[in-house]
mmCIF file of C-alpha atoms and ligand atoms in Angstrom:
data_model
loop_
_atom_site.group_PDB
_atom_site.id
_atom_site.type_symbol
_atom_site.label_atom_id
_atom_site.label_comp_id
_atom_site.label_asym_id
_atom_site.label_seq_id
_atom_site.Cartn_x
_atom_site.Cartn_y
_atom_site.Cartn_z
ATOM 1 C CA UNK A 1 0.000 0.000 0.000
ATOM 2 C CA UNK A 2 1.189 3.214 -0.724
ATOM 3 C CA UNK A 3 2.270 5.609 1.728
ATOM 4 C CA UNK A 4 -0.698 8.311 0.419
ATOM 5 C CA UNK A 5 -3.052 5.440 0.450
ATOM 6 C CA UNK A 6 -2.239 5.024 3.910
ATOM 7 C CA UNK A 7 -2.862 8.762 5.025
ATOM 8 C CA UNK A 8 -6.310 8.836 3.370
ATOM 9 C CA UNK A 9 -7.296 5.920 5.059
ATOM 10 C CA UNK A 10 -6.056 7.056 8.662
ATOM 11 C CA UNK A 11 -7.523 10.554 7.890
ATOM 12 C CA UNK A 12 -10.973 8.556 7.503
ATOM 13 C CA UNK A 13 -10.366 6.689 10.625
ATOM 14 C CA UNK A 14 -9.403 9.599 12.441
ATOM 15 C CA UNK A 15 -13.225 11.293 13.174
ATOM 16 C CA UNK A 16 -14.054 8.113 14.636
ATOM 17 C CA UNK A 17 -11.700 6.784 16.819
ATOM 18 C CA UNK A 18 -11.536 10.509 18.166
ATOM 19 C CA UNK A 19 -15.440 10.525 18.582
ATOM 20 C CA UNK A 20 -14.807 6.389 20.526
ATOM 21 C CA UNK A 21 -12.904 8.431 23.176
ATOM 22 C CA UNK A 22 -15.240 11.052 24.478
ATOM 23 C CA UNK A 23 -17.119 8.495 26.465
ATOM 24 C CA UNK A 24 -15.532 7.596 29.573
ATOM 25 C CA UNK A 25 -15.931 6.748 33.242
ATOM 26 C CA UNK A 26 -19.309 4.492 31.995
ATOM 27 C CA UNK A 27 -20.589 3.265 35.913
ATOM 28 C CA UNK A 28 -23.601 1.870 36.801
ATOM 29 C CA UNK A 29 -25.398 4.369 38.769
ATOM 30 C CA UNK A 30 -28.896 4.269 40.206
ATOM 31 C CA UNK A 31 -31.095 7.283 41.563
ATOM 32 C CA UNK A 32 -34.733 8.311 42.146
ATOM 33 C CA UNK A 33 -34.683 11.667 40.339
ATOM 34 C CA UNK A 34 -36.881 14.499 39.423
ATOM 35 C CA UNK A 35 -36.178 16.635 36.057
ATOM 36 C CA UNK A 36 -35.052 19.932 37.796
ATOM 37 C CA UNK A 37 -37.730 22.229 35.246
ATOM 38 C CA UNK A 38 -40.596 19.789 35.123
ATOM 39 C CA UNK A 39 -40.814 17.183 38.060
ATOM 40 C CA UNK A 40 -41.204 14.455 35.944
ATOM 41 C CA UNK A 41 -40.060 11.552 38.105
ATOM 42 C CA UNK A 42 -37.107 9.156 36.210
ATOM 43 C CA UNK A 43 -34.736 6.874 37.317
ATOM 44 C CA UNK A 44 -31.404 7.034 36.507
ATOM 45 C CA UNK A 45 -29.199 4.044 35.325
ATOM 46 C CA UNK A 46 -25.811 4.869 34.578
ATOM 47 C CA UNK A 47 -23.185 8.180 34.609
ATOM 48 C CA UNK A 48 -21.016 9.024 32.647
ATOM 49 C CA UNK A 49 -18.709 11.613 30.851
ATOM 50 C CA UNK A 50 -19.162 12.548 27.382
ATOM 51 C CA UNK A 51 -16.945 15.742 26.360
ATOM 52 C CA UNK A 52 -16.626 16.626 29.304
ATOM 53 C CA UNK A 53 -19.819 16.608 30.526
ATOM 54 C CA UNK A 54 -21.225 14.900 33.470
ATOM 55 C CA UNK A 55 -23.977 12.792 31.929
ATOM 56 C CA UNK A 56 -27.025 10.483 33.008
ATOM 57 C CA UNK A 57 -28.857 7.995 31.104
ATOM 58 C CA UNK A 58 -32.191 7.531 32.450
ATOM 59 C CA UNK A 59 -35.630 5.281 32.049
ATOM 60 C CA UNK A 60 -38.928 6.823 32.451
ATOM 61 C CA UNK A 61 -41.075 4.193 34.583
ATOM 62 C CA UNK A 62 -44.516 4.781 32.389
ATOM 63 C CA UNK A 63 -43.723 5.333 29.058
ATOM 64 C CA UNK A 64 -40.021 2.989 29.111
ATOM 65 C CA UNK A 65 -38.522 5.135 27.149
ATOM 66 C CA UNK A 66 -34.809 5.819 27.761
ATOM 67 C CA UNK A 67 -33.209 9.331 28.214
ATOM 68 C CA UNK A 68 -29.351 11.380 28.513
ATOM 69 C CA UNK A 69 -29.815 14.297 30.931
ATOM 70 C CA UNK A 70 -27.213 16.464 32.448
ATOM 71 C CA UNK A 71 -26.367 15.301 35.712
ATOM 72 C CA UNK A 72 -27.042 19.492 36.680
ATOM 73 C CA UNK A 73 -30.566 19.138 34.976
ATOM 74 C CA UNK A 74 -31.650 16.701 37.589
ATOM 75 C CA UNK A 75 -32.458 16.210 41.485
ATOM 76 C CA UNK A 76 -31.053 13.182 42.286
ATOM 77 C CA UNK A 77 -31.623 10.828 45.329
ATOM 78 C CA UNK A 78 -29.332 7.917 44.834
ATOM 79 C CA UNK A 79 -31.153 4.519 45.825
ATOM 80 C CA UNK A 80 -30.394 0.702 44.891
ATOM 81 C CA UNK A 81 -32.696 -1.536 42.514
ATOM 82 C CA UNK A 82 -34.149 -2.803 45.519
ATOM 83 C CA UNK A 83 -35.256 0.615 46.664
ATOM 84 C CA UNK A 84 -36.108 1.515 43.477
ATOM 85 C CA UNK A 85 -38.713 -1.035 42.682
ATOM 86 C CA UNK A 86 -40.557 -0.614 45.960
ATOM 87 C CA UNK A 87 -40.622 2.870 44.882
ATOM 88 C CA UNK A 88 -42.247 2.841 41.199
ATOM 89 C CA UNK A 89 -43.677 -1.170 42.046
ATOM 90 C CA UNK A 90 -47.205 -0.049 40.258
ATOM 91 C CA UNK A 91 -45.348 1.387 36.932
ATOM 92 C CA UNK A 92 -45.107 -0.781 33.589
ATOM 93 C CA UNK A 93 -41.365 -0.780 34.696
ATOM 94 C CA UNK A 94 -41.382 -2.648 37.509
ATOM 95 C CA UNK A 95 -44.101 -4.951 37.133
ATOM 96 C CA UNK A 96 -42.344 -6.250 33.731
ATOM 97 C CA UNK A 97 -39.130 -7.038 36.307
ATOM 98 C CA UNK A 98 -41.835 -9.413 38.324
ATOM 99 C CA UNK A 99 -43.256 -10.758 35.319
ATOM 100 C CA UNK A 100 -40.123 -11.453 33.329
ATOM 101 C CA UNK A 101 -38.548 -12.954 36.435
ATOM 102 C CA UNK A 102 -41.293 -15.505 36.889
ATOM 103 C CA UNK A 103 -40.044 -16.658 33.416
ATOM 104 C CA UNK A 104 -36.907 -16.417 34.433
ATOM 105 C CA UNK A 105 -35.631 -20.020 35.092
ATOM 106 C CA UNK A 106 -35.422 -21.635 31.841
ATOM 107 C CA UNK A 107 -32.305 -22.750 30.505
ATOM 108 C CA UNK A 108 -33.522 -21.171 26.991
ATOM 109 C CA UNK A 109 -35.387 -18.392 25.790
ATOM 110 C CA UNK A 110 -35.863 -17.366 29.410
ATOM 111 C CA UNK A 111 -37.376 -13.585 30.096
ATOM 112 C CA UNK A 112 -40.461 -12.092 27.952
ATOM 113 C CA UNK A 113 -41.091 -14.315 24.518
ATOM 114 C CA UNK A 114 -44.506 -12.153 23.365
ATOM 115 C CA UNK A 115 -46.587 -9.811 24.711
ATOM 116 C CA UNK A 116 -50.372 -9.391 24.621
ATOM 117 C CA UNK A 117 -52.173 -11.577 21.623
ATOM 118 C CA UNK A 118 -55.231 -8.932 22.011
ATOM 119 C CA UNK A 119 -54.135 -6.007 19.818
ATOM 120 C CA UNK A 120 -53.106 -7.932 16.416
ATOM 121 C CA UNK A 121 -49.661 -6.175 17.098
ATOM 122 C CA UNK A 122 -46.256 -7.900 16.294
ATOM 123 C CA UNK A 123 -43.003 -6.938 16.895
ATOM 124 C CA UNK A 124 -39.858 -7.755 15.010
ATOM 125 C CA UNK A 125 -36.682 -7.806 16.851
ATOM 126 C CA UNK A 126 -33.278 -7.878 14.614
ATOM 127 C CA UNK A 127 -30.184 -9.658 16.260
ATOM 128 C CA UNK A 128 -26.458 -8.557 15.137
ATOM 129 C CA UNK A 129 -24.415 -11.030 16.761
ATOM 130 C CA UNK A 130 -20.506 -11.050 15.552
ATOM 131 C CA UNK A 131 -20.178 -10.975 11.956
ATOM 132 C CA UNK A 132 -17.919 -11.026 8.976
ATOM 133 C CA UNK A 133 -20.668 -10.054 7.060
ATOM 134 C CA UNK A 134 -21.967 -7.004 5.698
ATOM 135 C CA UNK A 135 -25.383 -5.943 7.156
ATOM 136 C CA UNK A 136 -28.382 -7.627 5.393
ATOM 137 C CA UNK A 137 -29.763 -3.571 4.512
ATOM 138 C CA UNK A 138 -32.373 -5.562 2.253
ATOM 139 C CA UNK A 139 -34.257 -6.324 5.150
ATOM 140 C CA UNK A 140 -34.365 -2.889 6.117
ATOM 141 C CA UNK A 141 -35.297 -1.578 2.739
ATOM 142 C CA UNK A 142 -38.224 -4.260 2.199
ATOM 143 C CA UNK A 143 -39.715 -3.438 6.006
ATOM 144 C CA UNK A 144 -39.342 0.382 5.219
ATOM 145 C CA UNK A 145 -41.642 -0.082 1.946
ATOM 146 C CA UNK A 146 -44.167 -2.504 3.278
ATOM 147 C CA UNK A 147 -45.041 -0.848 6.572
ATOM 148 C CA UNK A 148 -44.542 2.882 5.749
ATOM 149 C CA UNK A 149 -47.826 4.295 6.401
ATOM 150 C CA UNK A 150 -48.203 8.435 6.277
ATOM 151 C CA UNK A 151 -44.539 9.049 7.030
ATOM 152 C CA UNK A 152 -44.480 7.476 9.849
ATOM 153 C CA UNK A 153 -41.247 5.593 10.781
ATOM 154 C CA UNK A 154 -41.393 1.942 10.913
ATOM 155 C CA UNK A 155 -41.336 0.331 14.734
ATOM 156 C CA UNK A 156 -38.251 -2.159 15.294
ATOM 157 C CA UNK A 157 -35.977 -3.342 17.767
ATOM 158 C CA UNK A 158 -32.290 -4.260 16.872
ATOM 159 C CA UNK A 159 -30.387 -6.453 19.511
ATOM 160 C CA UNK A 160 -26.497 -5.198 18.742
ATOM 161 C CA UNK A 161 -23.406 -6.527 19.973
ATOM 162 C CA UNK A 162 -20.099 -4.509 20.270
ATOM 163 C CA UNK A 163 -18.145 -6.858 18.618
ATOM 164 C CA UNK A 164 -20.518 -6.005 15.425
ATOM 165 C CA UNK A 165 -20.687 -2.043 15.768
ATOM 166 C CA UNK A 166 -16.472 -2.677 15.699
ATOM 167 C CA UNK A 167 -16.444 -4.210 12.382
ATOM 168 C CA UNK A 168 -19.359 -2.970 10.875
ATOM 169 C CA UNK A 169 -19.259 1.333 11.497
ATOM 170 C CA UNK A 170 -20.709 2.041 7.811
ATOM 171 C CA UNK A 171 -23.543 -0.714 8.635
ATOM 172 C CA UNK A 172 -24.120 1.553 11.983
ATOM 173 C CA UNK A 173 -23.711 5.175 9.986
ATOM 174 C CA UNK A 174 -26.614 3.558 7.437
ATOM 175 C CA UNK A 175 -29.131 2.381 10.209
ATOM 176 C CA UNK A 176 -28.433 5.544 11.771
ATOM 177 C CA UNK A 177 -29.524 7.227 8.976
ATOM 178 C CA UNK A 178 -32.359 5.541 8.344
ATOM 179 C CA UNK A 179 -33.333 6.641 11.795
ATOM 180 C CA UNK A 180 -32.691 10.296 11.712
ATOM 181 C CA UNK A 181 -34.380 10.231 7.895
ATOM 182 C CA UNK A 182 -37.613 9.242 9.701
ATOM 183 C CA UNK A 183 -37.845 5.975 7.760
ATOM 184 C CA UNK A 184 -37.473 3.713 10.758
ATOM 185 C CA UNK A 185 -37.693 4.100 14.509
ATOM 186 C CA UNK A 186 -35.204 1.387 16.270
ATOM 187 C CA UNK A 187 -35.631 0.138 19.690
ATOM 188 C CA UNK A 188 -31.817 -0.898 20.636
ATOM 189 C CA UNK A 189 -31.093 -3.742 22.509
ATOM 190 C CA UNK A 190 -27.916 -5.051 24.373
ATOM 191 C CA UNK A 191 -27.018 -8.441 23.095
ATOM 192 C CA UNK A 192 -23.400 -8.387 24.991
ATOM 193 C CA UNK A 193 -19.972 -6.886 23.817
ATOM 194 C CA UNK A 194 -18.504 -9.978 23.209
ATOM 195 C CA UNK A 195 -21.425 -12.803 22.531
ATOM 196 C CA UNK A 196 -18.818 -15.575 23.125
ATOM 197 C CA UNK A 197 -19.956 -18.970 21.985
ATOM 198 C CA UNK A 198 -18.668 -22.340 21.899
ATOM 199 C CA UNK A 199 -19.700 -24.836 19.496
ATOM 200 C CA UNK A 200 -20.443 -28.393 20.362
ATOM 201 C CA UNK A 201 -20.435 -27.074 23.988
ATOM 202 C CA UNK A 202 -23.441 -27.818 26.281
ATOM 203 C CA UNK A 203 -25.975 -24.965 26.684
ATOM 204 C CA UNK A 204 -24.812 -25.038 30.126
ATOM 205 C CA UNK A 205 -21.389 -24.114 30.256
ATOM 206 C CA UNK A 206 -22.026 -21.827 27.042
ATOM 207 C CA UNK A 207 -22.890 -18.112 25.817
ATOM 208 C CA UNK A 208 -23.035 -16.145 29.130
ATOM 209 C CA UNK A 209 -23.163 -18.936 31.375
ATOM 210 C CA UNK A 210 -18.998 -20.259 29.904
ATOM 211 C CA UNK A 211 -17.892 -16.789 31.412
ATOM 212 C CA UNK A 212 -20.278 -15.654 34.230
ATOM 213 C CA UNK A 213 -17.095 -13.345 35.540
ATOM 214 C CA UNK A 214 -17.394 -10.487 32.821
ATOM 215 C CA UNK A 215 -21.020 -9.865 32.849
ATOM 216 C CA UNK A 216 -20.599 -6.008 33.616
ATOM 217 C CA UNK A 217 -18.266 -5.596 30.935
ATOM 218 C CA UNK A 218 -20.180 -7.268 28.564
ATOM 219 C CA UNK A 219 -23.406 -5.076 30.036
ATOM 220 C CA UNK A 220 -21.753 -1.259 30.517
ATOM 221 C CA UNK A 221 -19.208 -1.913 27.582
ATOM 222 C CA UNK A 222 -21.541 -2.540 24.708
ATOM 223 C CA UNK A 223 -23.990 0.744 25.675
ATOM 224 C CA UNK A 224 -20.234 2.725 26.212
ATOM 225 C CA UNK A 225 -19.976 1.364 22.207
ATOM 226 C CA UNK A 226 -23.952 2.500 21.249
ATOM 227 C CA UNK A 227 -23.507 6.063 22.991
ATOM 228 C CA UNK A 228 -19.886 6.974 21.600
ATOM 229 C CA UNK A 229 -22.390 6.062 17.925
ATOM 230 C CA UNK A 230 -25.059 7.776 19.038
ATOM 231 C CA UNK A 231 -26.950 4.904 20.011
ATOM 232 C CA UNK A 232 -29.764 5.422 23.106
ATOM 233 C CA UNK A 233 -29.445 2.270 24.851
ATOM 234 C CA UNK A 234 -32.826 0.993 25.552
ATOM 235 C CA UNK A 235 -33.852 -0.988 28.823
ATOM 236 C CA UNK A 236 -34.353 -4.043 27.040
ATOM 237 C CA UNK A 237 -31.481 -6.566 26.889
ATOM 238 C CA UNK A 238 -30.928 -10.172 24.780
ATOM 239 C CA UNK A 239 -28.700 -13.242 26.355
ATOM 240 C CA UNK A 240 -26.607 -14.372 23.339
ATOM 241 C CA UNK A 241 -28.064 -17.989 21.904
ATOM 242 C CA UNK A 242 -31.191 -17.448 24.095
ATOM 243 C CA UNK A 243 -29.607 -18.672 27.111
ATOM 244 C CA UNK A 244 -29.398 -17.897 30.935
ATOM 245 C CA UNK A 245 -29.863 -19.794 34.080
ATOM 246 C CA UNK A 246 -31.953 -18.110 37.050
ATOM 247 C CA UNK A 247 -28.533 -16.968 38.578
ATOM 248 C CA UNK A 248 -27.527 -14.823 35.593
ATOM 249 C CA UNK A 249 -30.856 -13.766 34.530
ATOM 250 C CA UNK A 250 -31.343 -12.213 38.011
ATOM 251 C CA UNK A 251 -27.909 -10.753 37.411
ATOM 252 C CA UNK A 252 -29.179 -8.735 34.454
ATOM 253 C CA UNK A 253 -32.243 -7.376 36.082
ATOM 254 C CA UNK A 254 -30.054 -6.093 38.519
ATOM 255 C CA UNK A 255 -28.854 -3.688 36.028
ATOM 256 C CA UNK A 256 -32.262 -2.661 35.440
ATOM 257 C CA UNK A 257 -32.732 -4.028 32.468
ATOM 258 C CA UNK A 258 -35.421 -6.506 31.138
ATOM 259 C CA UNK A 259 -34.613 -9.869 28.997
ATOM 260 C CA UNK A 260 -36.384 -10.410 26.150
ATOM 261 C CA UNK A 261 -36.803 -13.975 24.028
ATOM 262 C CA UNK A 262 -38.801 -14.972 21.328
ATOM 263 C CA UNK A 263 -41.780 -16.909 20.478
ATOM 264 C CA UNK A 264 -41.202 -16.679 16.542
ATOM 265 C CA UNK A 265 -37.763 -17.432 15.349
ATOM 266 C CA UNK A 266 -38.258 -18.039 11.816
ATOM 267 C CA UNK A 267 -35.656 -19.923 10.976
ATOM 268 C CA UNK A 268 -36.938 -22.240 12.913
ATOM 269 C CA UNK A 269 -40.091 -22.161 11.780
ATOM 270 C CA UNK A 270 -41.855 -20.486 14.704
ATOM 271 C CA UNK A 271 -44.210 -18.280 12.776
ATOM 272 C CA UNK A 272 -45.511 -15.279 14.371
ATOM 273 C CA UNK A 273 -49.297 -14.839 16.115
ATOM 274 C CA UNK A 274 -50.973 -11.793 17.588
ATOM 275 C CA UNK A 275 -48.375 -10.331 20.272
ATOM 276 C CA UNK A 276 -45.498 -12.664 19.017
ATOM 277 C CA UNK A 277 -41.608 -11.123 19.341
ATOM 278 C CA UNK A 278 -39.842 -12.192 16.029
ATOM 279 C CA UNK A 279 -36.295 -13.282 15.652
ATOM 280 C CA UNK A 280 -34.469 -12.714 12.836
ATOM 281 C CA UNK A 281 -30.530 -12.456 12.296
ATOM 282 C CA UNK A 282 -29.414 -9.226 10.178
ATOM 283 C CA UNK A 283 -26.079 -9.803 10.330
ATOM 284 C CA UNK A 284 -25.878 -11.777 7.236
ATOM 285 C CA UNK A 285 -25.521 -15.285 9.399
ATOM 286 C CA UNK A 286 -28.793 -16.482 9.008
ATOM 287 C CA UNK A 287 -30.087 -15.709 5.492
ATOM 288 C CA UNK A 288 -32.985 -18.443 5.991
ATOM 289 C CA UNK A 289 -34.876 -16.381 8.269
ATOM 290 C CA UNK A 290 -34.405 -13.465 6.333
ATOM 291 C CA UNK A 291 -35.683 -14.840 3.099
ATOM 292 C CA UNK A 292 -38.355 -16.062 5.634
ATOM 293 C CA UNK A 293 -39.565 -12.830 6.718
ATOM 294 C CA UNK A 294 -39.727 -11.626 3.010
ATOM 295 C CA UNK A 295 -41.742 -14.203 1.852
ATOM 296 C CA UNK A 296 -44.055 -13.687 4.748
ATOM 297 C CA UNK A 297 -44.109 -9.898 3.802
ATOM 298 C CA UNK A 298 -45.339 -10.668 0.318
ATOM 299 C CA UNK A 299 -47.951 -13.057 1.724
ATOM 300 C CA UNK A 300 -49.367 -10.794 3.788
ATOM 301 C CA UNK A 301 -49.737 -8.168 1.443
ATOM 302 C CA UNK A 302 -53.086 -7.325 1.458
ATOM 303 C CA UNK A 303 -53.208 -7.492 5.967
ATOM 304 C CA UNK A 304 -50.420 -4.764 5.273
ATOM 305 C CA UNK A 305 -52.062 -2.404 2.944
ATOM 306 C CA UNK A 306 -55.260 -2.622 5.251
ATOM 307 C CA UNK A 307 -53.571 -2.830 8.532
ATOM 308 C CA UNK A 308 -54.189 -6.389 10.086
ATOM 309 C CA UNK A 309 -50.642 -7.106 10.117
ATOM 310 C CA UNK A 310 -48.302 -4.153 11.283
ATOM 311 C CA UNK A 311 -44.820 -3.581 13.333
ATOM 312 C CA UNK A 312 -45.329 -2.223 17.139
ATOM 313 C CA UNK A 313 -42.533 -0.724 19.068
ATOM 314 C CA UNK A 314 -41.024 -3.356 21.457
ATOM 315 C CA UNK A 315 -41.718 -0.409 23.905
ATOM 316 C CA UNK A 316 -45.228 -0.059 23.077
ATOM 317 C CA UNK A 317 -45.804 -3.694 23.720
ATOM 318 C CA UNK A 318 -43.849 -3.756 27.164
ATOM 319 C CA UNK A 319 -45.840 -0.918 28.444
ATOM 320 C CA UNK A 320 -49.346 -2.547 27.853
ATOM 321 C CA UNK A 321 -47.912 -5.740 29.391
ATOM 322 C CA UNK A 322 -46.675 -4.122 32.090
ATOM 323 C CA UNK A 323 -50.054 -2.498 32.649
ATOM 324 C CA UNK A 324 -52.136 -5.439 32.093
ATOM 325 C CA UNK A 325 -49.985 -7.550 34.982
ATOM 326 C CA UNK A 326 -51.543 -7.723 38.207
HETATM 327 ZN ZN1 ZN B 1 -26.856 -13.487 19.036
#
């Protein structure tokens, strides 16, 4: 390679890795807190410094949706999970933590697999586990021109490892800009930093449960990796290959966030019903359940263009659960 070659390709580098560093001291940090001009009541998660700045990453009980404040812009009282669910123990929040953890126990596919058949509502969940390859952006593309109805972004969740984001920044540039276009509105889940797997290894001793030691890295490093991209971290987390023990799973809550399975992973033929979580693989791994979800896009055509069959956000769905839970 030539030695000008070179420089243009560090000068592209350069924005990024500069822009990887600004996040730092990433803690796990948990607070009753008011918003100092409104007195809305959220809870922080995590601090943090981002330029500078002393920062907060918050989840709003009701509406689960996830927010960055300035640690000036809010009254803080700090409290542990414990505290924190006896506190807010009637929100959608903290009943889902109940509910999931009575599902908690299974060896696979442990945590929340669908929520509420009632509403007709689905909700497709996109997992980018380590990859060499490129992102499948045809799945993106196809969703965006099936569901788009009045400019309104289409409702998905994407369940992102770090070890992806590393190899893949143009992949995460793209989604992003699908995103801030409007075309699609992504619910991000934590699927681990590293998402270590061992073939041929029992279920057991593999995934999270071969390397029960790093679970906070794998946790705090991976939304580090989303916020130095401008990812919002969501509350919403998925165990690599579906598996946890109760142990591990009650680990995770304890970082306030919530597990989430499936009950329709089409490449194994699970095909979804009213309320059903879908599982498909965008990282170019699993091109059967891609194909899958295409074909079941065409089908469906006509439930589409009248609305019997359309994309909730995962948030949406985990808020009427967690109301409907007594
Ligand atoms: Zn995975």
């Amino acid at each position: 390679m030539g030695i000008k070659k070179k420089i243009i390709i560090l000068l592209t580098l350069l924005p990024l890795s500069l822009t990887a560093r600004t996040v730092d001291l990433y803690e796990q940090y948990y607070a009753i807190c008011a918003i100092k001009n409104t007195g809305v009541q959220v809870i922080a998660l995590r601090k943090f410094r981002h330029n500078g700045n002393n920062l907060i990453l918050t989840i709003h009980p009701v509406t689960l949706q996830t927010a960055i404040y300035s640690r000036d812009s809010l009254t803080m009282v700090p409290a542990d999970m414990k505290k924190i669910r006896e506190t807010f123990r009637g929100t959608p929040y903290c009943r889902l933590f109940s509910y999931a953890e009575s599902r908690g126990k299974k060896l696979l596919n442990a945590g929340i697999t669908h929520f509420s058949p009632q509403n007709r509502k689905t909700y497709l969940t996109v997992d980018l586990c380590p990859s060499r390859h490129p992102l499948d952006r045809k799945l993106f593309t196809e969703v965006i021109q099936q569901f788009t109805t009045a400019g309104r972004p289409v409702p998905m969740a994407v369940a992102v490892t770090g070890l992806w984001m590393e190899k893949h920044e143009d992949d995460i540039i793209w989604l992003r800009r699908m995103e801030t276009d409007g075309k699609i509105a992504i619910t991000w889940i934590n699927h681990t930093y590293y998402h270590h797997s061992k073939k041929g290894t029992p279920l057991r001793k593999n995934f999270l449960l071969g390397d029960k030691l790093h679970i906070e890295e794998e946790i705090l490093k991976t939304e580090k990796a989303m916020i130095e991209r401008s990812i919002k971290p969501s509350i919403f987390f998925r165990f690599p290959g579906l598996t946890s023990d109760l142990t591990l799973f009650n680990k995770i809550t304890g970082f306030g966030l919530i597990p989430i399975g499936t009950d329709s992973w089409l490449a194994k033929n699970q095909w979804p019903h009213n309320g059903s979580i879908i599982l498909v693989h965008g990282n170019g791994n699993e091109p059967v359940g891609i194909r899958k979800f295409l074909g079941l896009m065409k089908k469906k055509k006509m439930d589409i263009e009248s609305r019997n069959w359309a994309l909730y956000d995962l948030r949406e769905g985990a808020r009427d659960l967690g109301r409907e839970i007594r």
